[in-house]
GROMACS .gro file of C-alpha atoms in nm:
model
  329
    1UNK     CA    1  12.238  25.942   7.129
    2UNK     CA    2  12.261  26.249   7.349
    3UNK     CA    3  12.240  26.595   7.167
    4UNK     CA    4  12.595  26.666   7.254
    5UNK     CA    5  12.716  26.352   7.067
    6UNK     CA    6  12.472  26.395   6.798
    7UNK     CA    7  12.617  26.745   6.753
    8UNK     CA    8  12.962  26.638   6.764
    9UNK     CA    9  12.923  26.332   6.510
   10UNK     CA   10  12.714  26.525   6.269
   11UNK     CA   11  12.881  26.491   5.932
   12UNK     CA   12  13.128  26.256   6.029
   13UNK     CA   13  13.140  25.906   5.819
   14UNK     CA   14  12.941  25.637   6.021
   15UNK     CA   15  12.822  25.290   5.896
   16UNK     CA   16  12.676  24.978   6.076
   17UNK     CA   17  12.933  24.724   6.192
   18UNK     CA   18  12.847  24.378   6.221
   19UNK     CA   19  13.142  24.217   6.461
   20UNK     CA   20  12.996  23.839   6.446
   21UNK     CA   21  12.999  23.868   6.047
   22UNK     CA   22  13.347  24.021   6.049
   23UNK     CA   23  13.482  23.779   6.268
   24UNK     CA   24  13.347  23.508   6.079
   25UNK     CA   25  13.504  23.643   5.761
   26UNK     CA   26  13.825  23.655   5.898
   27UNK     CA   27  13.800  23.320   6.041
   28UNK     CA   28  13.697  23.169   5.727
   29UNK     CA   29  13.985  23.345   5.526
   30UNK     CA   30  14.243  23.226   5.791
   31UNK     CA   31  14.107  22.853   5.769
   32UNK     CA   32  14.122  22.827   5.378
   33UNK     CA   33  14.485  22.975   5.414
   34UNK     CA   34  14.536  22.709   5.687
   35UNK     CA   35  14.424  22.421   5.463
   36UNK     CA   36  14.609  22.519   5.159
   37UNK     CA   37  14.935  22.575   5.319
   38UNK     CA   38  14.879  22.227   5.520
   39UNK     CA   39  14.800  22.041   5.176
   40UNK     CA   40  15.118  22.202   5.030
   41UNK     CA   41  15.386  22.185   5.341
   42UNK     CA   42  15.203  21.947   5.562
   43UNK     CA   43  15.427  21.744   5.804
   44UNK     CA   44  15.526  21.388   5.666
   45UNK     CA   45  15.510  21.208   5.971
   46UNK     CA   46  15.171  21.332   6.073
   47UNK     CA   47  15.097  21.008   6.281
   48UNK     CA   48  15.429  21.020   6.458
   49UNK     CA   49  15.387  21.043   6.812
   50UNK     CA   50  15.615  21.252   7.082
   51UNK     CA   51  15.972  21.121   7.078
   52UNK     CA   52  16.038  20.941   7.399
   53UNK     CA   53  16.349  20.809   7.569
   54UNK     CA   54  16.220  20.482   7.556
   55UNK     CA   55  16.164  20.478   7.188
   56UNK     CA   56  16.545  20.606   7.096
   57UNK     CA   57  16.684  20.330   7.338
   58UNK     CA   58  16.448  20.060   7.151
   59UNK     CA   59  16.518  20.184   6.801
   60UNK     CA   60  16.853  20.344   6.825
   61UNK     CA   61  17.066  20.177   7.107
   62UNK     CA   62  17.391  20.334   6.978
   63UNK     CA   63  17.264  20.695   6.947
   64UNK     CA   64  17.127  20.665   7.308
   65UNK     CA   65  17.434  20.535   7.440
   66UNK     CA   66  17.648  20.784   7.297
   67UNK     CA   67  17.431  21.079   7.413
   68UNK     CA   68  17.433  20.905   7.765
   69UNK     CA   69  17.816  20.867   7.786
   70UNK     CA   70  17.858  21.210   7.677
   71UNK     CA   71  17.675  21.306   8.007
   72UNK     CA   72  17.837  21.048   8.202
   73UNK     CA   73  18.187  21.166   8.097
   74UNK     CA   74  18.122  21.547   8.114
   75UNK     CA   75  18.169  21.628   7.727
   76UNK     CA   76  17.822  21.725   7.620
   77UNK     CA   77  17.759  22.071   7.546
   78UNK     CA   78  17.496  22.101   7.803
   79UNK     CA   79  17.739  22.066   8.064
   80UNK     CA   80  17.938  22.391   7.962
   81UNK     CA   81  17.607  22.574   7.824
   82UNK     CA   82  17.592  22.837   8.090
   83UNK     CA   83  17.261  23.005   8.252
   84UNK     CA   84  17.000  22.873   8.319
   85UNK     CA   85  17.177  22.548   8.372
   86UNK     CA   86  17.508  22.612   8.471
   87UNK     CA   87  17.734  22.890   8.625
   88UNK     CA   88  17.976  22.888   8.313
   89UNK     CA   89  17.883  23.265   8.174
   90UNK     CA   90  18.177  23.217   7.913
   91UNK     CA   91  17.940  23.018   7.709
   92UNK     CA   92  17.648  23.193   7.765
   93UNK     CA   93  17.472  23.379   7.447
   94UNK     CA   94  17.578  23.713   7.443
   95UNK     CA   95  17.630  23.978   7.207
   96UNK     CA   96  17.929  24.181   7.339
   97UNK     CA   97  17.822  24.261   7.693
   98UNK     CA   98  17.468  24.213   7.647
   99UNK     CA   99  17.410  23.879   7.804
  100UNK     CA  100  17.049  23.853   7.914
  101UNK     CA  101  17.110  23.486   8.044
  102UNK     CA  102  17.379  23.613   8.257
  103UNK     CA  103  17.188  23.858   8.416
  104UNK     CA  104  16.884  23.622   8.519
  105UNK     CA  105  17.148  23.376   8.641
  106UNK     CA  106  17.094  23.016   8.713
  107UNK     CA  107  16.752  22.938   8.737
  108UNK     CA  108  16.759  22.595   8.672
  109UNK     CA  109  17.061  22.443   8.817
  110UNK     CA  110  17.147  22.102   8.653
  111UNK     CA  111  17.445  21.872   8.670
  112UNK     CA  112  17.397  21.646   8.360
  113UNK     CA  113  17.624  21.356   8.498
  114UNK     CA  114  17.471  21.352   8.841
  115UNK     CA  115  17.118  21.410   8.722
  116UNK     CA  116  17.085  21.244   8.406
  117UNK     CA  117  17.314  20.951   8.474
  118UNK     CA  118  17.468  20.907   8.839
  119UNK     CA  119  17.114  20.910   8.992
  120UNK     CA  120  16.952  20.682   8.743
  121UNK     CA  121  17.256  20.449   8.815
  122UNK     CA  122  17.204  20.439   9.200
  123UNK     CA  123  16.846  20.349   9.132
  124UNK     CA  124  16.938  20.058   8.892
  125UNK     CA  125  17.217  19.945   9.133
  126UNK     CA  126  16.969  19.924   9.416
  127UNK     CA  127  16.789  19.647   9.196
  128UNK     CA  128  17.073  19.496   9.001
  129UNK     CA  129  17.408  19.358   9.165
  130UNK     CA  130  17.627  19.365   8.861
  131UNK     CA  131  17.557  19.733   8.806
  132UNK     CA  132  17.600  19.794   9.199
  133UNK     CA  133  17.949  19.660   9.151
  134UNK     CA  134  18.037  19.830   8.838
  135UNK     CA  135  17.919  20.151   8.981
  136UNK     CA  136  18.151  20.099   9.303
  137UNK     CA  137  18.437  20.006   9.074
  138UNK     CA  138  18.405  20.317   8.854
  139UNK     CA  139  18.369  20.549   9.157
  140UNK     CA  140  18.684  20.416   9.342
  141UNK     CA  141  18.905  20.445   9.032
  142UNK     CA  142  19.125  20.730   8.991
  143UNK     CA  143  18.967  21.039   8.762
  144UNK     CA  144  19.278  20.977   8.513
  145UNK     CA  145  19.142  20.615   8.490
  146UNK     CA  146  18.761  20.695   8.453
  147UNK     CA  147  18.872  20.901   8.187
  148UNK     CA  148  19.057  20.670   8.000
  149UNK     CA  149  18.757  20.419   8.042
  150UNK     CA  150  18.523  20.694   7.923
  151UNK     CA  151  18.744  20.776   7.592
  152UNK     CA  152  18.775  20.426   7.515
  153UNK     CA  153  18.410  20.325   7.554
  154UNK     CA  154  18.303  20.640   7.338
  155UNK     CA  155  18.539  20.553   7.067
  156UNK     CA  156  18.438  20.185   7.051
  157UNK     CA  157  18.071  20.315   6.990
  158UNK     CA  158  18.164  20.436   6.659
  159UNK     CA  159  18.220  20.060   6.556
  160UNK     CA  160  17.979  19.908   6.752
  161UNK     CA  161  17.735  19.669   6.619
  162UNK     CA  162  17.367  19.593   6.702
  163UNK     CA  163  17.284  19.239   6.724
  164UNK     CA  164  16.927  19.148   6.826
  165UNK     CA  165  16.906  19.455   7.001
  166UNK     CA  166  17.222  19.388   7.196
  167UNK     CA  167  17.514  19.664   7.143
  168UNK     CA  168  17.828  19.467   7.088
  169UNK     CA  169  18.139  19.654   7.107
  170UNK     CA  170  18.496  19.538   6.928
  171UNK     CA  171  18.726  19.421   7.187
  172UNK     CA  172  18.919  19.675   7.461
  173UNK     CA  173  18.968  19.794   7.819
  174UNK     CA  174  18.665  19.980   7.895
  175UNK     CA  175  18.648  19.897   8.274
  176UNK     CA  176  18.279  19.875   8.421
  177UNK     CA  177  18.161  20.164   8.186
  178UNK     CA  178  17.995  19.892   7.969
  179UNK     CA  179  17.812  19.725   8.255
  180UNK     CA  180  17.683  20.091   8.383
  181UNK     CA  181  17.583  20.193   8.014
  182UNK     CA  182  17.392  19.872   7.949
  183UNK     CA  183  17.227  19.908   8.280
  184UNK     CA  184  17.129  20.252   8.150
  185UNK     CA  185  16.991  20.122   7.814
  186UNK     CA  186  16.782  19.829   7.993
  187UNK     CA  187  16.631  20.096   8.219
  188UNK     CA  188  16.542  20.317   7.944
  189UNK     CA  189  16.383  20.054   7.730
  190UNK     CA  190  16.148  19.965   7.988
  191UNK     CA  191  16.036  20.331   7.987
  192UNK     CA  192  16.163  20.406   8.375
  193UNK     CA  193  16.438  20.650   8.283
  194UNK     CA  194  16.183  20.908   8.135
  195UNK     CA  195  15.991  20.869   8.446
  196UNK     CA  196  16.301  20.885   8.681
  197UNK     CA  197  16.450  21.190   8.558
  198UNK     CA  198  16.113  21.375   8.563
  199UNK     CA  199  16.035  21.260   8.933
  200UNK     CA  200  16.391  21.337   9.036
  201UNK     CA  201  16.337  21.680   8.951
  202UNK     CA  202  16.125  21.734   9.250
  203UNK     CA  203  16.095  21.399   9.436
  204UNK     CA  204  15.842  21.556   9.692
  205UNK     CA  205  15.629  21.616   9.385
  206UNK     CA  206  15.610  21.262   9.248
  207UNK     CA  207  15.418  21.107   9.112
  208UNK     CA  208  15.231  21.460   9.031
  209UNK     CA  209  15.544  21.618   8.889
  210UNK     CA  210  15.489  21.798   8.544
  211UNK     CA  211  15.815  21.926   8.476
  212UNK     CA  212  15.940  21.735   8.168
  213UNK     CA  213  16.293  21.964   8.115
  214UNK     CA  214  16.503  21.686   8.197
  215UNK     CA  215  16.376  21.423   7.929
  216UNK     CA  216  16.360  21.699   7.694
  217UNK     CA  217  16.717  21.795   7.733
  218UNK     CA  218  16.814  21.456   7.738
  219UNK     CA  219  16.707  21.363   7.401
  220UNK     CA  220  16.850  21.727   7.256
  221UNK     CA  221  17.137  21.766   7.032
  222UNK     CA  222  17.238  21.479   6.802
  223UNK     CA  223  16.923  21.250   6.854
  224UNK     CA  224  16.661  21.519   6.768
  225UNK     CA  225  16.878  21.608   6.469
  226UNK     CA  226  16.868  21.256   6.364
  227UNK     CA  227  16.501  21.216   6.400
  228UNK     CA  228  16.454  21.557   6.209
  229UNK     CA  229  16.682  21.442   5.939
  230UNK     CA  230  16.460  21.103   5.903
  231UNK     CA  231  16.163  21.336   5.808
  232UNK     CA  232  16.379  21.614   5.606
  233UNK     CA  233  16.268  21.848   5.880
  234UNK     CA  234  16.619  21.980   5.963
  235UNK     CA  235  16.679  22.368   5.992
  236UNK     CA  236  16.715  22.384   5.625
  237UNK     CA  237  16.407  22.284   5.559
  238UNK     CA  238  16.232  22.495   5.838
  239UNK     CA  239  16.238  22.213   6.074
  240UNK     CA  240  16.158  22.446   6.369
  241UNK     CA  241  15.833  22.544   6.216
  242UNK     CA  242  15.688  22.178   6.192
  243UNK     CA  243  15.544  21.975   6.451
  244UNK     CA  244  15.531  21.591   6.470
  245UNK     CA  245  15.166  21.592   6.454
  246UNK     CA  246  14.830  21.657   6.265
  247UNK     CA  247  14.816  21.944   5.999
  248UNK     CA  248  14.875  22.235   5.975
  249UNK     CA  249  15.188  22.245   6.174
  250UNK     CA  250  15.334  22.521   6.387
  251UNK     CA  251  15.284  22.771   6.087
  252UNK     CA  252  15.298  23.052   6.319
  253UNK     CA  253  15.671  23.018   6.376
  254UNK     CA  254  15.750  23.098   6.029
  255UNK     CA  255  15.842  23.463   6.070
  256UNK     CA  256  16.074  23.368   6.325
  257UNK     CA  257  16.213  23.063   6.189
  258UNK     CA  258  16.290  23.252   5.877
  259UNK     CA  259  16.576  23.422   6.053
  260UNK     CA  260  16.746  23.100   6.098
  261UNK     CA  261  16.744  23.041   5.726
  262UNK     CA  262  17.007  23.333   5.724
  263UNK     CA  263  17.352  23.175   5.745
  264UNK     CA  264  17.490  23.461   5.970
  265UNK     CA  265  17.213  23.366   6.218
  266UNK     CA  266  17.167  23.005   6.203
  267UNK     CA  267  17.546  22.927   6.246
  268UNK     CA  268  17.631  23.190   6.502
  269UNK     CA  269  17.690  23.020   6.878
  270UNK     CA  270  17.467  23.337   6.974
  271UNK     CA  271  17.211  23.262   6.694
  272UNK     CA  272  16.902  23.225   6.947
  273UNK     CA  273  16.971  23.576   7.116
  274UNK     CA  274  17.036  23.742   6.774
  275UNK     CA  275  16.695  23.584   6.661
  276UNK     CA  276  16.516  23.705   6.931
  277UNK     CA  277  16.662  24.055   6.946
  278UNK     CA  278  16.559  24.114   6.593
  279UNK     CA  279  16.203  23.952   6.625
  280UNK     CA  280  16.169  24.196   6.941
  281UNK     CA  281  16.252  24.488   6.736
  282UNK     CA  282  16.010  24.391   6.469
  283UNK     CA  283  15.726  24.354   6.711
  284UNK     CA  284  15.775  24.679   6.884
  285UNK     CA  285  15.798  24.859   6.562
  286UNK     CA  286  15.471  24.702   6.459
  287UNK     CA  287  15.326  24.795   6.797
  288UNK     CA  288  15.477  25.157   6.812
  289UNK     CA  289  15.421  25.210   6.419
  290UNK     CA  290  15.119  25.477   6.504
  291UNK     CA  291  15.370  25.713   6.718
  292UNK     CA  292  15.697  25.647   6.489
  293UNK     CA  293  15.794  25.941   6.270
  294UNK     CA  294  15.752  25.808   5.910
  295UNK     CA  295  15.596  25.507   5.956
  296UNK     CA  296  15.245  25.656   6.087
  297UNK     CA  297  15.235  25.828   5.744
  298UNK     CA  298  15.196  25.498   5.590
  299UNK     CA  299  14.804  25.518   5.576
  300UNK     CA  300  14.846  25.833   5.398
  301UNK     CA  301  15.085  25.715   5.165
  302UNK     CA  302  14.878  25.409   5.097
  303UNK     CA  303  14.503  25.484   5.149
  304UNK     CA  304  14.347  25.152   5.234
  305UNK     CA  305  14.109  25.364   5.438
  306UNK     CA  306  13.959  25.533   5.128
  307UNK     CA  307  13.873  25.171   4.973
  308UNK     CA  308  13.692  25.087   5.287
  309UNK     CA  309  13.498  25.409   5.313
  310UNK     CA  310  13.477  25.430   4.922
  311UNK     CA  311  13.081  25.514   4.924
  312UNK     CA  312  13.176  25.843   5.147
  313UNK     CA  313  13.469  25.954   4.932
  314UNK     CA  314  13.218  25.893   4.614
  315UNK     CA  315  12.975  26.146   4.766
  316UNK     CA  316  13.251  26.373   4.925
  317UNK     CA  317  13.571  26.331   4.744
  318UNK     CA  318  13.735  26.622   4.949
  319UNK     CA  319  13.661  26.438   5.261
  320UNK     CA  320  13.457  26.598   5.541
  321UNK     CA  321  13.206  26.813   5.389
  322UNK     CA  322  13.184  27.181   5.501
  323UNK     CA  323  12.954  27.314   5.786
  324UNK     CA  324  12.715  27.445   5.538
  325UNK     CA  325  12.652  27.080   5.384
  326UNK     CA  326  12.704  26.866   5.664
  327UNK     CA  327  12.438  26.608   5.751
  328UNK     CA  328  12.415  26.290   5.925
  329UNK     CA  329  12.513  25.952   5.740
   0.00000   0.00000   0.00000
């Protein structure tokens, strides 16, 4: 230590600090907390692997067909979601004029009917003449006729029966739609639909494409909600803060997911934006606390530092000793 620094530090509290030991203590405390929380609130389906389109098509074919026909008929919420997928700014999440998604714009353009259904159907049609004929019939029909077929098929799915894996619909005029949807169902059950959605994102990168946005979006909404309900992991049970995997689950999301338990936020069409802004403000307050008037006085109001430096304050109750009595510690 130089003469200058020795003089400057003389009389100020100093004590040895073992960073390795302190780090191990923090790690041990956090590990204990994690194990306790995992034992109490662990995910019930800890051996449940990632949800796939193949699994949904195999185990819940009606749910798969409902989701697929919603894209096919253009009635899914994804088709009117707004940025970053579509140019429909009216449906983008906003608070008054504050609309971050509108500022960013469409950075991931998505036409759900074409990208999720028509492109795969064209690939299926190249291998299945029945699907090729049905697809040609559908495309040559008027828009009104297509809508009538789509609506009739969608309604019929509510009364559909599954027999030995085959979806049986009540009698009705559905045009070529059942053939097309059954083609999609068979394609999905082989596991090829998920691959097609992934590689169609950027054909030049196939088979090295790692962007799985489309398969994830395909399963969103009612299907994810059904799976979450099976494990009692819906929003009311803090479902977003759990993962379908080993302990301890995504406990670090609790501060964020807590906001969704507030009805005014969880039920709002702009809930994601509201929760994000609240969490952002909380984060900024925590970071800027040392310079925020009032908050920067908390250490003086709650003097935890006196507990940490209790040996010093036991010797010098008034704090820093006078120049007459200063000495190195």
